[in-house]
Amino acid sequence: DPHDFLVMQNLYDAAVRQLTLKFNILNSEFNVLYARNPIHHIDGRVKSQSSIVAKLIKRGLPLSIESARKNINDIAGVRVVCSYIDRVGEMLARQTDVEIVKKQDYIQTPNYNGYRSLHMDIKVPVYLSDRTEYVVAEIQLRTIAMDFWASLEHDIRYKVDKTKLPEGINEEMFECAGKIAEIDRQMQDMYQRIKASDAYNED
């Protein structure tokens, strides 16, 4: 039923807007307190009907709204590109109306292709006119460098004829992912050392 799908889409869109607002509030608080922004940018999206159907078919699951809501955790997705992944993740986890359902740390344990990001499946309430619906959404936390890598990897995976790729590109992508991770670690370490030193002024 197209109407039922629109109702579901509206519900997940509300979850994306609510989560985006949460991150924007955290970012503006940091701006007021410390005159800096831990969040570079936020992208939110709701999966299209065709993507939801394709995912259910791929998993051999029933094609229904109930099945989609029960089995697909990333119908609503919010990507947060930030300087301090752990800090931003902790700030979200501390919020009492957010329940973390599942955490996948692709930073500690990178994906087979070198992809690094922190994924959290979270449950968040959406307050409707006559009821409260609890919606599962996927949050992805990445550094700017990880996001740059992932955008190129996405182009290779979806927009490029892989049979015509220049030789060695996959190996170079994997190598770049490792270099980016090392630079991210070094930058975090430098930040912590500067913050711990007498040179740092929170005002």
mmCIF file of C-alpha atoms in Angstrom:
data_model
loop_
_atom_site.group_PDB
_atom_site.id
_atom_site.type_symbol
_atom_site.label_atom_id
_atom_site.label_comp_id
_atom_site.label_asym_id
_atom_site.label_seq_id
_atom_site.Cartn_x
_atom_site.Cartn_y
_atom_site.Cartn_z
ATOM 1 C CA ASP A 1 0.000 0.000 0.000
ATOM 2 C CA PRO A 2 1.634 3.292 -1.145
ATOM 3 C CA HIS A 3 -0.023 5.219 1.712
ATOM 4 C CA ASP A 4 1.444 2.862 4.341
ATOM 5 C CA PHE A 5 4.885 3.317 2.804
ATOM 6 C CA LEU A 6 4.527 7.122 2.968
ATOM 7 C CA VAL A 7 3.577 6.822 6.660
ATOM 8 C CA MET A 8 6.712 4.728 7.282
ATOM 9 C CA GLN A 9 8.878 7.085 5.233
ATOM 10 C CA ASN A 10 7.608 10.061 7.248
ATOM 11 C CA LEU A 11 8.400 8.222 10.490
ATOM 12 C CA TYR A 12 12.003 7.499 9.449
ATOM 13 C CA ASP A 13 12.426 11.000 8.049
ATOM 14 C CA ALA A 14 11.351 12.355 11.460
ATOM 15 C CA ALA A 15 14.004 10.152 13.129
ATOM 16 C CA VAL A 16 16.700 11.511 10.770
ATOM 17 C CA ARG A 17 15.662 15.113 11.497
ATOM 18 C CA GLN A 18 15.611 14.471 15.239
ATOM 19 C CA LEU A 19 19.086 12.885 15.233
ATOM 20 C CA THR A 20 20.483 15.632 12.984
ATOM 21 C CA LEU A 21 19.129 18.193 15.460
ATOM 22 C CA LYS A 22 20.801 16.358 18.380
ATOM 23 C CA PHE A 23 24.193 16.539 16.668
ATOM 24 C CA ASN A 24 23.684 20.187 15.679
ATOM 25 C CA ILE A 25 22.858 21.061 19.303
ATOM 26 C CA LEU A 26 26.055 19.344 20.517
ATOM 27 C CA ASN A 27 28.066 21.165 17.871
ATOM 28 C CA SER A 28 26.648 24.599 18.716
ATOM 29 C CA GLU A 29 27.251 23.969 22.443
ATOM 30 C CA PHE A 30 30.927 23.304 21.690
ATOM 31 C CA ASN A 31 31.023 26.444 19.599
ATOM 32 C CA VAL A 32 29.718 28.535 22.513
ATOM 33 C CA LEU A 33 31.927 26.879 25.166
ATOM 34 C CA TYR A 34 35.189 26.411 23.284
ATOM 35 C CA ALA A 35 34.811 28.400 20.030
ATOM 36 C CA ARG A 36 35.360 25.279 17.931
ATOM 37 C CA ASN A 37 33.213 22.683 16.185
ATOM 38 C CA PRO A 38 33.867 18.957 16.688
ATOM 39 C CA ILE A 39 31.458 18.185 13.808
ATOM 40 C CA HIS A 40 32.447 19.029 10.252
ATOM 41 C CA HIS A 41 29.167 18.100 8.577
ATOM 42 C CA ILE A 42 26.071 15.905 8.954
ATOM 43 C CA ASP A 43 24.295 13.975 6.183
ATOM 44 C CA GLY A 44 20.931 12.337 6.762
ATOM 45 C CA ARG A 45 18.904 10.179 4.405
ATOM 46 C CA VAL A 46 16.009 7.712 4.294
ATOM 47 C CA LYS A 47 16.450 4.622 2.083
ATOM 48 C CA SER A 48 14.329 4.640 -1.066
ATOM 49 C CA GLN A 49 11.560 2.091 -1.531
ATOM 50 C CA SER A 50 13.571 0.335 -4.272
ATOM 51 C CA SER A 51 16.654 0.048 -1.998
ATOM 52 C CA ILE A 52 14.534 -1.385 0.835
ATOM 53 C CA VAL A 53 12.915 -3.934 -1.518
ATOM 54 C CA ALA A 54 16.328 -4.914 -2.984
ATOM 55 C CA LYS A 55 17.761 -5.477 0.506
ATOM 56 C CA LEU A 56 14.794 -7.636 1.587
ATOM 57 C CA ILE A 57 15.022 -9.736 -1.618
ATOM 58 C CA LYS A 58 18.789 -10.153 -1.155
ATOM 59 C CA ARG A 59 18.214 -11.506 2.361
ATOM 60 C CA GLY A 60 15.262 -13.669 1.293
ATOM 61 C CA LEU A 61 12.866 -11.828 3.626
ATOM 62 C CA PRO A 62 9.140 -11.040 3.198
ATOM 63 C CA LEU A 63 8.347 -7.886 1.204
ATOM 64 C CA SER A 64 6.330 -5.925 3.737
ATOM 65 C CA ILE A 65 6.616 -2.771 5.826
ATOM 66 C CA GLU A 66 6.650 -4.877 9.011
ATOM 67 C CA SER A 67 9.494 -6.976 7.599
ATOM 68 C CA ALA A 68 11.470 -3.875 6.591
ATOM 69 C CA ARG A 69 11.064 -2.234 10.018
ATOM 70 C CA LYS A 70 12.021 -5.424 11.827
ATOM 71 C CA ASN A 71 14.990 -6.484 9.686
ATOM 72 C CA ILE A 72 16.624 -3.372 8.190
ATOM 73 C CA ASN A 73 18.433 -1.132 10.651
ATOM 74 C CA ASP A 74 19.635 1.505 8.191
ATOM 75 C CA ILE A 75 16.349 2.690 6.645
ATOM 76 C CA ALA A 76 17.178 5.926 8.451
ATOM 77 C CA GLY A 77 20.849 6.836 8.237
ATOM 78 C CA VAL A 78 22.838 9.745 9.652
ATOM 79 C CA ARG A 79 26.515 10.231 8.820
ATOM 80 C CA VAL A 80 28.494 12.522 11.092
ATOM 81 C CA VAL A 81 31.911 13.648 9.888
ATOM 82 C CA CYS A 82 33.800 14.866 12.926
ATOM 83 C CA SER A 83 37.201 15.538 14.473
ATOM 84 C CA TYR A 84 36.722 13.444 17.613
ATOM 85 C CA ILE A 85 34.815 10.234 16.936
ATOM 86 C CA ASP A 86 34.982 8.837 20.479
ATOM 87 C CA ARG A 87 33.877 12.115 22.036
ATOM 88 C CA VAL A 88 30.912 12.587 19.692
ATOM 89 C CA GLY A 89 29.872 8.927 20.162
ATOM 90 C CA GLU A 90 30.004 9.274 23.953
ATOM 91 C CA MET A 91 27.928 12.470 23.875
ATOM 92 C CA LEU A 92 25.206 10.710 21.898
ATOM 93 C CA ALA A 93 25.294 7.561 24.070
ATOM 94 C CA ARG A 94 24.791 9.691 27.196
ATOM 95 C CA GLN A 95 21.381 10.889 25.962
ATOM 96 C CA THR A 96 18.654 9.081 27.896
ATOM 97 C CA ASP A 97 16.200 8.781 24.980
ATOM 98 C CA VAL A 98 18.812 7.094 22.759
ATOM 99 C CA GLU A 99 19.345 3.354 23.110
ATOM 100 C CA ILE A 100 22.353 1.785 21.403
ATOM 101 C CA VAL A 101 21.173 -1.501 19.872
ATOM 102 C CA LYS A 102 24.418 -2.519 18.135
ATOM 103 C CA LYS A 103 27.896 -1.090 17.653
ATOM 104 C CA GLN A 104 30.273 -2.013 14.814
ATOM 105 C CA ASP A 105 33.730 -0.544 15.163
ATOM 106 C CA TYR A 106 35.340 -0.592 11.718
ATOM 107 C CA ILE A 107 38.136 1.615 13.092
ATOM 108 C CA GLN A 108 39.498 -0.991 15.521
ATOM 109 C CA THR A 109 38.620 -3.778 13.050
ATOM 110 C CA PRO A 110 38.611 -2.372 9.487
ATOM 111 C CA ASN A 111 36.435 -3.912 6.774
ATOM 112 C CA TYR A 112 38.061 -6.237 4.202
ATOM 113 C CA ASN A 113 38.620 -3.335 1.771
ATOM 114 C CA GLY A 114 40.153 -1.008 4.379
ATOM 115 C CA TYR A 115 36.927 0.898 5.161
ATOM 116 C CA ARG A 116 37.023 2.546 8.593
ATOM 117 C CA SER A 117 34.115 4.108 10.438
ATOM 118 C CA LEU A 118 32.200 3.689 13.697
ATOM 119 C CA HIS A 119 28.654 2.434 13.095
ATOM 120 C CA MET A 120 25.965 2.508 15.768
ATOM 121 C CA ASP A 121 22.450 1.151 15.357
ATOM 122 C CA ILE A 122 20.381 3.192 17.767
ATOM 123 C CA LYS A 123 16.736 3.290 18.785
ATOM 124 C CA VAL A 124 15.180 6.727 19.126
ATOM 125 C CA PRO A 125 11.594 7.742 19.996
ATOM 126 C CA VAL A 126 9.534 9.729 17.488
ATOM 127 C CA TYR A 127 6.615 11.532 19.128
ATOM 128 C CA LEU A 128 3.585 11.479 16.826
ATOM 129 C CA SER A 129 0.170 13.047 17.368
ATOM 130 C CA ASP A 130 -1.370 10.001 19.062
ATOM 131 C CA ARG A 131 1.541 7.693 19.942
ATOM 132 C CA THR A 132 5.292 7.281 20.341
ATOM 133 C CA GLU A 133 7.101 5.114 17.801
ATOM 134 C CA TYR A 134 10.571 3.745 18.493
ATOM 135 C CA VAL A 135 12.653 3.828 15.330
ATOM 136 C CA VAL A 136 15.982 2.124 14.662
ATOM 137 C CA ALA A 137 18.493 4.234 12.734
ATOM 138 C CA GLU A 138 22.137 3.833 11.766
ATOM 139 C CA ILE A 139 24.685 6.448 12.800
ATOM 140 C CA GLN A 140 28.059 6.482 11.012
ATOM 141 C CA LEU A 141 30.864 8.461 12.635
ATOM 142 C CA ARG A 142 33.892 9.232 10.448
ATOM 143 C CA THR A 143 36.816 11.611 10.422
ATOM 144 C CA ILE A 144 37.188 13.979 7.441
ATOM 145 C CA ALA A 145 40.017 11.809 6.081
ATOM 146 C CA MET A 146 37.936 8.606 6.373
ATOM 147 C CA ASP A 147 35.016 10.331 4.634
ATOM 148 C CA PHE A 148 37.260 11.450 1.762
ATOM 149 C CA TRP A 149 38.488 7.854 1.337
ATOM 150 C CA ALA A 150 34.951 6.406 1.549
ATOM 151 C CA SER A 151 33.593 8.813 -1.090
ATOM 152 C CA LEU A 152 36.223 7.618 -3.607
ATOM 153 C CA GLU A 153 35.609 3.973 -2.638
ATOM 154 C CA HIS A 154 31.850 4.530 -3.191
ATOM 155 C CA ASP A 155 32.516 5.894 -6.695
ATOM 156 C CA ILE A 156 34.681 2.863 -7.507
ATOM 157 C CA ARG A 157 32.043 0.450 -6.209
ATOM 158 C CA TYR A 158 28.930 1.989 -7.799
ATOM 159 C CA LYS A 159 29.884 4.384 -10.604
ATOM 160 C CA VAL A 160 32.878 2.774 -12.277
ATOM 161 C CA ASP A 161 33.257 -0.220 -14.601
ATOM 162 C CA LYS A 162 35.493 -2.315 -12.341
ATOM 163 C CA THR A 163 36.798 -4.364 -15.293
ATOM 164 C CA LYS A 164 38.370 -1.173 -16.747
ATOM 165 C CA LEU A 165 40.012 0.047 -13.528
ATOM 166 C CA PRO A 166 43.733 0.889 -13.814
ATOM 167 C CA GLU A 167 45.879 -1.941 -12.475
ATOM 168 C CA GLY A 168 46.638 -1.878 -8.760
ATOM 169 C CA ILE A 169 43.931 0.635 -7.771
ATOM 170 C CA ASN A 170 42.296 -1.702 -5.203
ATOM 171 C CA GLU A 171 45.661 -2.341 -3.562
ATOM 172 C CA GLU A 172 46.406 1.410 -3.517
ATOM 173 C CA MET A 173 42.990 2.118 -1.956
ATOM 174 C CA PHE A 174 43.706 -0.413 0.801
ATOM 175 C CA GLU A 175 47.152 1.123 1.364
ATOM 176 C CA CYS A 176 45.671 4.650 1.507
ATOM 177 C CA ALA A 177 43.126 3.530 4.120
ATOM 178 C CA GLY A 178 46.001 2.407 6.349
ATOM 179 C CA LYS A 179 47.899 5.680 5.862
ATOM 180 C CA ILE A 180 44.761 7.703 6.655
ATOM 181 C CA ALA A 181 44.205 5.685 9.846
ATOM 182 C CA GLU A 182 47.801 6.328 10.901
ATOM 183 C CA ILE A 183 47.469 10.077 10.247
ATOM 184 C CA ASP A 184 44.163 10.146 12.182
ATOM 185 C CA ARG A 185 45.862 8.432 15.164
ATOM 186 C CA GLN A 186 48.801 10.839 15.000
ATOM 187 C CA MET A 187 46.485 13.895 14.839
ATOM 188 C CA GLN A 188 44.435 12.644 17.821
ATOM 189 C CA ASP A 189 47.634 12.029 19.785
ATOM 190 C CA MET A 190 48.949 15.521 18.955
ATOM 191 C CA TYR A 191 45.605 17.043 19.993
ATOM 192 C CA GLN A 192 45.700 15.205 23.346
ATOM 193 C CA ARG A 193 49.316 16.271 23.966
ATOM 194 C CA ILE A 194 48.580 19.910 23.133
ATOM 195 C CA LYS A 195 45.459 19.850 25.309
ATOM 196 C CA ALA A 196 47.417 18.404 28.245
ATOM 197 C CA SER A 197 50.163 21.023 27.922
ATOM 198 C CA ASP A 198 50.394 24.533 29.363
ATOM 199 C CA ALA A 199 49.947 25.918 25.838
ATOM 200 C CA TYR A 200 46.245 25.000 25.771
ATOM 201 C CA ASN A 201 43.675 27.599 26.807
ATOM 202 C CA GLU A 202 40.006 26.494 26.969
ATOM 203 C CA ASP A 203 38.741 30.120 27.073
#
